[in-house]
Short mmCIF file of C-alpha atoms in Angstrom, two decimals:
data_model
loop_
_atom_site.label_atom_id
_atom_site.label_comp_id
_atom_site.label_asym_id
_atom_site.label_seq_id
_atom_site.Cartn_x
_atom_site.Cartn_y
_atom_site.Cartn_z
CA UNK T 1 73.87 -42.60 -92.15
CA UNK T 2 76.48 -41.77 -94.97
CA UNK T 3 79.65 -43.61 -95.53
CA UNK T 4 83.08 -43.51 -96.67
CA UNK T 5 85.87 -45.12 -98.49
CA UNK T 6 89.07 -43.67 -98.84
CA UNK T 7 91.34 -43.88 -102.43
CA UNK T 8 94.16 -44.40 -102.25
CA UNK T 9 96.01 -43.57 -105.59
CA UNK T 10 94.19 -41.75 -108.42
CA UNK T 11 94.78 -42.80 -111.19
CA UNK T 12 93.16 -43.84 -114.32
CA UNK T 13 91.25 -46.81 -111.66
CA UNK T 14 91.20 -44.11 -108.94
CA UNK T 15 89.29 -41.87 -110.11
CA UNK T 16 87.34 -44.18 -111.30
CA UNK T 17 87.08 -45.81 -108.71
CA UNK T 18 86.03 -42.45 -106.38
CA UNK T 19 83.57 -41.41 -109.18
CA UNK T 20 81.47 -45.09 -108.44
CA UNK T 21 81.43 -44.61 -104.79
CA UNK T 22 80.52 -40.55 -104.97
CA UNK T 23 77.84 -40.73 -106.84
CA UNK T 24 76.38 -44.05 -104.77
CA UNK T 25 76.35 -41.63 -102.59
CA UNK T 26 79.18 -41.91 -99.90
CA UNK T 27 81.28 -39.51 -99.14
CA UNK T 28 85.44 -39.99 -100.40
CA UNK T 29 88.76 -38.62 -98.98
CA UNK T 30 91.55 -39.42 -102.00
CA UNK T 31 95.68 -40.04 -101.07
CA UNK T 32 97.52 -39.36 -104.32
CA UNK T 33 100.93 -37.21 -103.78
CA UNK T 34 100.47 -36.19 -107.80
CA UNK T 35 100.77 -32.62 -107.43
CA UNK T 36 97.66 -32.65 -110.40
CA UNK T 37 95.44 -35.61 -108.37
CA UNK T 38 92.55 -33.00 -108.00
CA UNK T 39 92.72 -32.08 -112.02
CA UNK T 40 92.83 -35.89 -113.01
CA UNK T 41 89.90 -36.85 -111.01
CA UNK T 42 87.32 -33.44 -111.13
CA UNK T 43 87.62 -34.97 -114.90
CA UNK T 44 87.23 -38.31 -114.31
CA UNK T 45 84.39 -37.09 -111.93
CA UNK T 46 82.77 -34.75 -114.69
CA UNK T 47 82.77 -38.11 -117.55
CA UNK T 48 81.45 -40.03 -114.54
CA UNK T 49 78.71 -37.86 -113.59
CA UNK T 50 77.05 -37.34 -117.64
CA UNK T 51 77.53 -41.26 -118.20
CA UNK T 52 76.75 -43.34 -115.10
CA UNK T 53 72.57 -41.65 -113.88
CA UNK T 54 72.24 -42.23 -117.38
CA UNK T 55 72.30 -45.87 -116.81
CA UNK T 56 69.59 -45.36 -113.59
CA UNK T 57 65.59 -45.40 -113.94
CA UNK T 58 65.39 -44.68 -110.10
CA UNK T 59 66.12 -41.73 -108.31
CA UNK T 60 70.56 -41.19 -107.90
CA UNK T 61 70.93 -40.77 -104.38
CA UNK T 62 73.41 -37.25 -102.90
CA UNK T 63 75.85 -37.90 -104.26
CA UNK T 64 79.12 -37.74 -101.21
CA UNK T 65 81.10 -35.70 -100.08
CA UNK T 66 84.82 -35.50 -102.07
CA UNK T 67 87.82 -34.45 -99.57
CA UNK T 68 91.90 -34.50 -100.86
CA UNK T 69 94.93 -34.95 -97.73
CA UNK T 70 97.89 -34.71 -97.55
CA UNK T 71 98.60 -37.51 -96.28
CA UNK T 72 97.17 -41.70 -96.20
CA UNK T 73 96.76 -41.42 -92.64
CA UNK T 74 93.99 -38.44 -92.77
CA UNK T 75 92.42 -40.19 -96.08
CA UNK T 76 91.22 -43.38 -93.93
CA UNK T 77 90.37 -41.74 -90.68
CA UNK T 78 86.84 -42.95 -90.18
CA UNK T 79 86.85 -45.14 -93.31
CA UNK T 80 84.45 -48.14 -93.83
CA UNK T 81 86.32 -49.63 -97.12
CA UNK T 82 89.20 -48.79 -98.60
CA UNK T 83 90.88 -49.32 -102.87
CA UNK T 84 94.07 -49.07 -103.31
CA UNK T 85 94.83 -48.40 -106.46
CA UNK T 86 98.59 -47.21 -106.53
CA UNK T 87 101.07 -48.50 -109.42
CA UNK T 88 101.44 -51.59 -109.57
CA UNK T 89 104.98 -52.71 -107.21
CA UNK T 90 105.15 -54.69 -104.24
CA UNK T 91 106.69 -52.97 -102.56
CA UNK T 92 104.80 -49.48 -102.56
CA UNK T 93 101.22 -51.51 -101.80
CA UNK T 94 103.18 -53.64 -98.67
CA UNK T 95 104.37 -49.54 -96.98
CA UNK T 96 100.56 -48.18 -97.94
CA UNK T 97 99.25 -51.14 -96.12
CA UNK T 98 101.35 -50.66 -93.45
CA UNK T 99 100.22 -47.02 -93.32
CA UNK T 100 96.42 -47.84 -93.49
CA UNK T 101 96.22 -50.30 -90.89
CA UNK T 102 98.56 -47.88 -88.74
CA UNK T 103 96.14 -45.44 -88.90
CA UNK T 104 92.71 -47.10 -89.42
CA UNK T 105 93.94 -51.27 -87.80
CA UNK T 106 90.80 -52.91 -88.43
CA UNK T 107 89.64 -51.15 -92.29
CA UNK T 108 88.69 -53.47 -95.32
CA UNK T 109 91.22 -52.78 -97.68
CA UNK T 110 90.93 -53.70 -101.62
CA UNK T 111 93.48 -54.07 -103.95
CA UNK T 112 92.63 -52.76 -107.45
CA UNK T 113 95.88 -55.15 -108.58
CA UNK T 114 95.70 -56.49 -112.42
CA UNK T 115 98.00 -58.84 -111.39
CA UNK T 116 99.09 -59.97 -107.64
CA UNK T 117 97.57 -61.99 -105.50
CA UNK T 118 96.48 -61.67 -102.03
CA UNK T 119 98.72 -64.32 -100.44
CA UNK T 120 100.97 -61.73 -102.25
CA UNK T 121 99.60 -58.29 -101.04
CA UNK T 122 98.83 -60.10 -97.03
CA UNK T 123 102.72 -60.76 -97.03
CA UNK T 124 103.84 -58.81 -93.29
CA UNK T 125 100.77 -56.81 -92.45
CA UNK T 126 100.11 -56.60 -89.44
CA UNK T 127 96.09 -57.90 -90.69
CA UNK T 128 96.85 -60.20 -93.24
CA UNK T 129 93.23 -61.14 -93.16
CA UNK T 130 91.91 -57.22 -93.79
CA UNK T 131 93.25 -57.27 -97.09
CA UNK T 132 91.76 -58.76 -100.16
CA UNK T 133 91.58 -58.60 -103.85
CA UNK T 134 88.69 -56.24 -105.63
CA UNK T 135 90.08 -56.14 -109.31
CA UNK T 136 87.48 -53.65 -111.13
CA UNK T 137 88.03 -52.86 -115.37
CA UNK T 138 87.82 -49.57 -117.27
CA UNK T 139 85.95 -47.56 -116.52
CA UNK T 140 84.92 -48.60 -113.52
CA UNK T 141 81.65 -46.17 -112.79
CA UNK T 142 80.23 -47.89 -115.66
CA UNK T 143 81.80 -52.04 -115.88
CA UNK T 144 79.82 -53.33 -113.38
CA UNK T 145 82.59 -56.56 -112.57
CA UNK T 146 84.49 -56.70 -109.60
CA UNK T 147 86.72 -59.73 -109.51
CA UNK T 148 86.69 -60.50 -105.41
CA UNK T 149 90.41 -63.22 -104.83
CA UNK T 150 91.27 -63.57 -100.96
CA UNK T 151 93.76 -66.22 -100.04
CA UNK T 152 93.17 -68.53 -96.60
CA UNK T 153 93.93 -65.91 -94.91
CA UNK T 154 90.67 -64.07 -95.57
CA UNK T 155 87.63 -65.61 -93.67
CA UNK T 156 84.25 -66.09 -95.08
CA UNK T 157 83.53 -62.92 -93.93
CA UNK T 158 85.35 -60.91 -95.03
CA UNK T 159 85.48 -62.16 -98.60
CA UNK T 160 81.14 -61.79 -97.83
CA UNK T 161 81.55 -57.61 -96.43
CA UNK T 162 83.66 -57.42 -99.68
CA UNK T 163 81.10 -58.81 -102.01
CA UNK T 164 78.60 -56.18 -100.27
CA UNK T 165 80.42 -52.75 -100.56
CA UNK T 166 80.31 -54.14 -104.11
CA UNK T 167 76.80 -54.62 -104.66
CA UNK T 168 76.45 -51.50 -102.41
CA UNK T 169 78.03 -49.56 -105.17
CA UNK T 170 75.84 -50.95 -108.21
CA UNK T 171 79.17 -53.38 -109.17
CA UNK T 172 78.91 -57.36 -109.87
CA UNK T 173 81.47 -58.93 -107.58
CA UNK T 174 82.84 -62.39 -109.32
CA UNK T 175 84.47 -64.57 -106.23
CA UNK T 176 87.85 -65.76 -107.79
CA UNK T 177 87.94 -69.78 -106.64
CA UNK T 178 91.71 -70.44 -106.01
CA UNK T 179 94.46 -67.51 -106.06
CA UNK T 180 95.84 -67.58 -109.38
CA UNK T 181 98.00 -64.52 -111.14
CA UNK T 182 96.07 -62.14 -112.90
CA UNK T 183 92.42 -63.89 -111.64
CA UNK T 184 90.30 -64.72 -114.77
CA UNK T 185 89.53 -61.30 -116.80
CA UNK T 186 93.18 -60.28 -117.43
CA UNK T 187 94.02 -63.69 -117.88
CA UNK T 188 91.65 -63.74 -120.75
CA UNK T 189 92.85 -60.50 -122.60
CA UNK T 190 96.64 -61.14 -122.42
CA UNK T 191 95.95 -64.11 -124.82
CA UNK T 192 94.10 -61.87 -126.60
CA UNK T 193 96.92 -59.04 -126.03
CA UNK T 194 99.72 -61.85 -127.19
CA UNK T 195 98.61 -62.89 -130.47
CA UNK T 196 97.16 -59.16 -131.51
CA UNK T 197 100.94 -58.45 -130.98
CA UNK T 198 101.83 -61.23 -133.09
CA UNK T 199 99.67 -60.12 -135.80
CA UNK T 200 101.41 -56.61 -135.57
CA UNK T 201 105.05 -57.88 -135.32
CA UNK T 202 104.67 -60.36 -138.89
CA UNK T 203 102.91 -57.75 -140.84
CA UNK T 204 99.12 -59.81 -141.00
CA UNK T 205 96.73 -56.82 -139.79
CA UNK T 206 97.03 -53.26 -138.52
CA UNK T 207 95.78 -52.05 -135.09
CA UNK T 208 92.82 -51.16 -136.59
CA UNK T 209 92.14 -54.33 -138.61
CA UNK T 210 92.34 -56.06 -135.21
CA UNK T 211 90.26 -53.58 -133.24
CA UNK T 212 87.59 -53.75 -136.10
CA UNK T 213 87.65 -57.79 -136.26
CA UNK T 214 86.72 -57.58 -132.87
CA UNK T 215 84.54 -54.50 -132.41
CA UNK T 216 82.28 -55.95 -135.72
CA UNK T 217 82.05 -59.77 -134.67
CA UNK T 218 82.73 -61.64 -131.44
CA UNK T 219 83.15 -59.16 -129.49
CA UNK T 220 79.43 -58.08 -130.15
CA UNK T 221 78.71 -61.43 -129.24
CA UNK T 222 80.69 -61.50 -125.95
CA UNK T 223 79.54 -58.25 -124.36
CA UNK T 224 76.09 -59.84 -123.36
CA UNK T 225 76.79 -64.12 -123.87
CA UNK T 226 80.64 -64.24 -123.00
CA UNK T 227 82.31 -66.94 -124.34
CA UNK T 228 80.97 -70.45 -123.44
CA UNK T 229 76.96 -69.17 -124.37
CA UNK T 230 78.24 -67.74 -127.66
CA UNK T 231 79.81 -71.04 -128.44
CA UNK T 232 77.00 -73.05 -127.29
CA UNK T 233 74.16 -70.82 -129.88
CA UNK T 234 77.86 -71.67 -132.92
CA UNK T 235 77.11 -75.79 -132.30
CA UNK T 236 73.44 -75.46 -133.69
CA UNK T 237 70.30 -77.78 -131.72
CA UNK T 238 72.98 -80.09 -130.71
CA UNK T 239 74.39 -77.50 -128.21
CA UNK T 240 78.05 -77.80 -127.03
CA UNK T 241 78.53 -81.23 -127.61
CA UNK T 242 78.80 -80.47 -131.50
CA UNK T 243 80.65 -77.71 -130.86
CA UNK T 244 83.11 -78.95 -128.92
CA UNK T 245 83.12 -82.21 -131.75
CA UNK T 246 83.52 -80.09 -134.92
CA UNK T 247 85.48 -77.64 -133.12
CA UNK T 248 88.23 -79.27 -130.48
CA UNK T 249 90.52 -80.83 -133.56
CA UNK T 250 91.22 -77.36 -133.85
CA UNK T 251 92.87 -76.97 -130.50
CA UNK T 252 95.97 -78.91 -132.02
CA UNK T 253 96.17 -77.30 -135.13
CA UNK T 254 98.58 -74.60 -135.52
CA UNK T 255 96.05 -70.82 -135.47
CA UNK T 256 98.23 -68.54 -132.22
CA UNK T 257 101.29 -68.62 -131.15
CA UNK T 258 99.18 -68.93 -127.46
CA UNK T 259 103.33 -70.25 -125.66
CA UNK T 260 105.62 -67.40 -127.49
CA UNK T 261 106.39 -63.76 -126.92
CA UNK T 262 107.18 -61.32 -129.44
CA UNK T 263 110.00 -59.72 -128.41
CA UNK T 264 109.21 -56.33 -126.33
CA UNK T 265 111.61 -54.11 -127.78
CA UNK T 266 111.59 -50.11 -128.94
CA UNK T 267 110.66 -51.76 -132.65
CA UNK T 268 107.67 -53.58 -131.58
CA UNK T 269 107.13 -50.24 -128.91
CA UNK T 270 107.39 -47.86 -132.12
CA UNK T 271 104.75 -50.23 -134.38
CA UNK T 272 102.10 -50.87 -131.78
CA UNK T 273 102.02 -46.84 -130.89
CA UNK T 274 102.86 -45.71 -134.80
CA UNK T 275 99.75 -47.64 -136.05
CA UNK T 276 97.46 -46.58 -132.90
CA UNK T 277 97.88 -42.71 -132.78
CA UNK T 278 97.20 -43.51 -136.84
CA UNK T 279 93.92 -44.47 -135.78
CA UNK T 280 93.21 -42.51 -133.18
CA UNK T 281 95.41 -39.90 -132.34
CA UNK T 282 92.80 -37.21 -134.21
CA UNK T 283 91.23 -37.71 -130.94
CA UNK T 284 91.81 -36.47 -127.64
CA UNK T 285 91.95 -38.88 -124.48
CA UNK T 286 88.84 -37.32 -122.95
CA UNK T 287 86.97 -37.26 -125.62
CA UNK T 288 87.79 -41.10 -126.26
CA UNK T 289 86.66 -41.37 -122.94
CA UNK T 290 83.24 -39.55 -123.71
CA UNK T 291 82.87 -41.17 -127.13
CA UNK T 292 83.25 -44.82 -125.06
CA UNK T 293 81.15 -43.89 -122.70
CA UNK T 294 78.08 -42.89 -124.37
CA UNK T 295 78.58 -46.23 -126.44
CA UNK T 296 78.42 -48.63 -123.52
CA UNK T 297 75.60 -46.45 -121.71
CA UNK T 298 73.69 -47.64 -125.19
CA UNK T 299 74.76 -50.92 -124.33
CA UNK T 300 74.25 -51.47 -120.83
CA UNK T 301 70.62 -50.17 -121.41
CA UNK T 302 69.85 -51.97 -124.41
CA UNK T 303 70.64 -55.14 -121.97
CA UNK T 304 68.72 -54.11 -118.97
CA UNK T 305 65.51 -53.33 -121.04
CA UNK T 306 66.32 -57.02 -121.03
CA UNK T 307 67.34 -57.63 -117.94
CA UNK T 308 70.59 -59.36 -119.32
CA UNK T 309 74.42 -60.32 -118.46
CA UNK T 310 75.81 -57.00 -117.36
CA UNK T 311 71.64 -55.41 -117.56
CA UNK T 312 70.73 -57.43 -115.06
CA UNK T 313 73.19 -56.42 -112.59
CA UNK T 314 72.00 -52.74 -113.45
CA UNK T 315 67.99 -53.52 -113.57
CA UNK T 316 68.70 -55.34 -109.25
CA UNK T 317 70.85 -52.13 -108.27
CA UNK T 318 67.88 -49.95 -109.24
CA UNK T 319 64.91 -52.38 -107.68
CA UNK T 320 67.31 -51.74 -104.48
CA UNK T 321 67.55 -48.29 -104.40
CA UNK T 322 64.26 -47.81 -105.35
CA UNK T 323 63.04 -50.28 -102.85
CA UNK T 324 64.62 -48.24 -100.19
CA UNK T 325 64.03 -44.30 -102.08
CA UNK T 326 59.98 -45.44 -101.65
CA UNK T 327 59.91 -46.80 -98.12
CA UNK T 328 61.87 -43.48 -96.98
CA UNK T 329 58.63 -41.69 -98.99
CA UNK T 330 56.07 -43.86 -97.26
CA UNK T 331 57.94 -43.17 -93.72
CA UNK T 332 57.43 -39.35 -94.78
CA UNK T 333 53.68 -40.68 -95.59
CA UNK T 334 52.87 -42.29 -92.69
CA UNK T 335 54.10 -39.40 -89.70
CA UNK T 336 52.43 -36.82 -92.50
CA UNK T 337 55.61 -34.27 -92.93
CA UNK T 338 55.17 -34.54 -96.46
CA UNK T 339 53.65 -31.26 -96.69
CA UNK T 340 55.34 -30.23 -100.07
CA UNK T 341 55.02 -31.68 -103.98
CA UNK T 342 57.24 -35.10 -103.85
CA UNK T 343 60.24 -35.86 -106.08
CA UNK T 344 59.17 -38.70 -106.92
CA UNK T 345 61.75 -39.00 -110.14
CA UNK T 346 65.00 -38.04 -111.20
CA UNK T 347 66.64 -38.79 -114.88
CA UNK T 348 68.87 -37.37 -117.40
CA UNK T 349 68.20 -36.19 -120.87
CA UNK T 350 69.97 -39.47 -123.07
CA UNK T 351 71.14 -38.99 -126.88
CA UNK T 352 67.64 -40.88 -128.40
CA UNK T 353 65.28 -37.85 -126.12
CA UNK T 354 66.92 -35.46 -128.49
CA UNK T 355 64.91 -33.82 -131.70
CA UNK T 356 66.43 -32.28 -134.61
CA UNK T 357 66.46 -29.26 -132.76
CA UNK T 358 68.67 -30.14 -130.11
CA UNK T 359 65.93 -30.54 -127.76
CA UNK T 360 64.62 -32.77 -125.83
CA UNK T 361 61.43 -34.30 -127.76
CA UNK T 362 57.73 -33.80 -126.22
CA UNK T 363 56.86 -37.40 -125.91
CA UNK T 364 60.12 -37.65 -123.61
CA UNK T 365 58.49 -34.75 -121.45
CA UNK T 366 55.68 -37.29 -121.10
CA UNK T 367 57.92 -40.45 -120.62
CA UNK T 368 59.18 -38.60 -117.69
CA UNK T 369 55.62 -37.18 -116.19
CA UNK T 370 55.30 -41.22 -116.89
CA UNK T 371 58.33 -41.96 -114.66
CA UNK T 372 57.22 -39.69 -111.90
CA UNK T 373 53.45 -40.88 -111.51
CA UNK T 374 54.06 -44.50 -111.94
CA UNK T 375 56.28 -43.92 -108.67
CA UNK T 376 54.21 -41.90 -107.05
CA UNK T 377 51.46 -44.45 -108.04
CA UNK T 378 53.54 -47.39 -106.29
CA UNK T 379 54.13 -45.54 -103.21
CA UNK T 380 50.11 -45.71 -102.22
CA UNK T 381 50.51 -49.62 -103.00
CA UNK T 382 48.98 -49.26 -106.39
CA UNK T 383 52.27 -50.56 -108.48
CA UNK T 384 52.56 -53.63 -110.33
CA UNK T 385 51.23 -56.37 -108.22
CA UNK T 386 48.58 -53.99 -107.93
CA UNK T 387 48.37 -53.84 -111.16
CA UNK T 388 47.79 -57.84 -112.33
CA UNK T 389 45.08 -58.04 -109.28
CA UNK T 390 43.27 -56.82 -111.77
CA UNK T 391 43.07 -52.71 -110.51
CA UNK T 392 44.44 -49.63 -111.61
CA UNK T 393 44.72 -46.08 -112.30
CA UNK T 394 44.08 -44.53 -115.83
CA UNK T 395 45.03 -41.56 -117.08
CA UNK T 396 41.56 -39.73 -118.53
CA UNK T 397 43.41 -35.97 -119.27
CA UNK T 398 46.59 -34.22 -119.37
CA UNK T 399 47.62 -31.43 -119.96
CA UNK T 400 51.75 -30.86 -121.02
CA UNK T 401 53.30 -26.81 -120.56
CA UNK T 402 56.67 -26.54 -122.12
CA UNK T 403 58.31 -23.52 -120.58
CA UNK T 404 62.18 -24.49 -120.44
CA UNK T 405 64.53 -26.50 -122.18
CA UNK T 406 66.41 -29.77 -121.71
CA UNK T 407 69.20 -30.39 -123.59
CA UNK T 408 71.55 -33.88 -123.63
CA UNK T 409 73.27 -34.26 -120.48
CA UNK T 410 70.90 -32.49 -118.17
CA UNK T 411 70.00 -33.71 -114.70
CA UNK T 412 66.03 -33.81 -114.45
CA UNK T 413 63.98 -35.17 -111.86
CA UNK T 414 60.04 -35.03 -111.40
CA UNK T 415 57.93 -33.24 -108.79
CA UNK T 416 53.74 -34.55 -108.38
CA UNK T 417 51.48 -32.36 -105.99
CA UNK T 418 48.32 -33.56 -105.94
CA UNK T 419 45.20 -31.09 -105.83
CA UNK T 420 42.46 -33.30 -105.04
CA UNK T 421 41.38 -36.69 -105.27
CA UNK T 422 38.72 -39.13 -103.99
CA UNK T 423 37.98 -42.87 -103.71
CA UNK T 424 37.54 -42.80 -107.36
CA UNK T 425 39.83 -40.07 -109.15
CA UNK T 426 42.48 -37.94 -108.24
CA UNK T 427 44.10 -34.68 -110.31
CA UNK T 428 48.24 -34.23 -109.94
CA UNK T 429 50.11 -32.16 -111.09
CA UNK T 430 53.87 -32.59 -112.02
CA UNK T 431 56.59 -30.33 -112.80
CA UNK T 432 59.67 -31.04 -114.38
CA UNK T 433 62.84 -29.55 -113.28
CA UNK T 434 66.15 -28.21 -114.49
CA UNK T 435 67.40 -27.28 -111.11
CA UNK T 436 65.83 -24.50 -110.03
CA UNK T 437 64.05 -24.61 -113.23
CA UNK T 438 60.77 -25.35 -114.64
CA UNK T 439 60.97 -26.36 -117.93
CA UNK T 440 57.72 -28.30 -118.33
CA UNK T 441 54.14 -28.85 -116.06
CA UNK T 442 51.74 -31.82 -116.60
CA UNK T 443 48.46 -32.08 -114.72
CA UNK T 444 46.51 -35.08 -115.92
CA UNK T 445 43.35 -36.50 -114.29
CA UNK T 446 43.46 -40.10 -113.18
CA UNK T 447 40.49 -42.31 -112.83
CA UNK T 448 40.97 -46.10 -110.59
CA UNK T 449 38.82 -48.21 -112.65
CA UNK T 450 38.77 -51.79 -111.64
CA UNK T 451 40.29 -53.86 -114.86
CA UNK T 452 38.01 -56.57 -115.46
CA UNK T 453 34.79 -54.46 -115.08
CA UNK T 454 36.46 -51.96 -117.46
CA UNK T 455 34.31 -49.63 -115.42
CA UNK T 456 35.73 -47.28 -112.59
CA UNK T 457 35.23 -47.71 -109.20
CA UNK T 458 36.64 -46.87 -105.34
CA UNK T 459 40.00 -47.98 -104.66
CA UNK T 460 41.02 -50.31 -102.29
CA UNK T 461 41.70 -49.33 -99.02
CA UNK T 462 44.48 -49.57 -98.15
CA UNK T 463 45.35 -47.28 -101.66
CA UNK T 464 42.68 -44.71 -100.76
CA UNK T 465 44.42 -44.15 -97.21
CA UNK T 466 47.74 -43.89 -98.70
CA UNK T 467 46.69 -41.62 -101.18
CA UNK T 468 44.65 -39.46 -98.95
CA UNK T 469 47.51 -38.21 -96.89
CA UNK T 470 48.97 -37.40 -99.52
CA UNK T 471 46.29 -34.73 -100.61
CA UNK T 472 45.45 -33.89 -96.84
CA UNK T 473 48.72 -33.19 -96.68
CA UNK T 474 49.35 -31.02 -99.88
CA UNK T 475 45.62 -29.38 -99.17
CA UNK T 476 47.26 -26.28 -97.50
CA UNK T 477 49.86 -25.76 -100.84
CA UNK T 478 49.48 -22.51 -102.80
CA UNK T 479 47.19 -23.68 -106.53
CA UNK T 480 50.27 -24.52 -108.56
CA UNK T 481 50.58 -21.69 -110.79
CA UNK T 482 49.09 -23.23 -114.54
CA UNK T 483 46.47 -25.84 -112.94
CA UNK T 484 43.65 -25.78 -114.65
CA UNK T 485 44.87 -23.08 -117.38
CA UNK T 486 43.26 -24.40 -120.83
CA UNK T 487 45.42 -24.78 -124.34
CA UNK T 488 46.18 -21.11 -125.63
CA UNK T 489 45.28 -19.39 -123.38
CA UNK T 490 47.15 -16.11 -121.97
CA UNK T 491 48.63 -15.18 -119.19
CA UNK T 492 47.53 -13.50 -116.22
#
């Protein structure tokens, strides 16, 4: 059954939340009195559709249904969860919570607030226990962190439910131990922001130079190791204790002005805004967002390959979705209901997949086929555990046909049809599709092998049983167009 999230406030953060839930298969109801809300969320969603699927190596769920509503009551009707992302005015938030709890008394409400404590948000609420902080970082649809901060009014089960919802949409819920203004991330950012403003005001550095210091140096370390793990390495073989002994005395040196704040006036605003315009004004905001997203996708995928940092969250989310997907497919095999090619892979054409002609390179078509067949092998019980036990299917022959073009950002899917099979072999026909158009086909002959003996043998009974069930279901399908063609053979 499809779950529903209500998004109250459709700005940058609310739009990001809408995209995060939608692309993870939730229905989303939005309320925002801004007449431009639909246009703004559509722009955020367009960027998210390009970026978020590029992080996944398993099929994304069917996208949820997006609706816009004229009242809070309509938006929250039937919702399993609410994400409030209105302006940082406590009186406005209290008004919103009152309407939400009047319309849907038991609904769980997470706030995107950047600084208010849960106890502040809960004041005068009918059901304070159902209001909690779930603070994200922009772009919400890509960055996994969600700071979960409750108060004594929130029972453990509310915190646990919030944590699980965040995990369900691929986020990393970090539960804050004690209530504190601005939580963990924003307090850290505030310290950096204050020092940056002082350096600007004192003429020490420009906005460009400050950003270069971050992105060319320590920002790269922070993105994959954070603060303390980075400094542990800086201590050399003696670790953190040596680092503290070496650099601890600098805490008393006048390196920063963190205890002081520059006057916030028009002069400071003009200084910051003017330098920022000179630095990045040649790009529109949406263009900057796309550049940011592409950079983040590359960085996050690199972390994912190493199962490290934020990449570990992405891999775990993939594994959870893959397990659900494979269970659903296995159910289809058991019931004999899959008398059709099986969709076994979905993916997006990434920047590294493009050749000098601007098209997806040949090796990536083979990669898409390999992912499709590998998922099928996992489905029939011949996954990595089976390989570790000493048996596998080896590709003996491959024939690929290029029938169309795939370009950057295109959404592709791979479906497999089993033409025939016996205990030692199967012949598969994979279609790589872009929408309804077939851009490539890959025909393969795979042999079942005893890896230790180095020879073809019969598959394990349970693997052969599952493979035969699919082969039998596909036996009544027409032979795929192009199956058995020789290289260079003319069309009929």
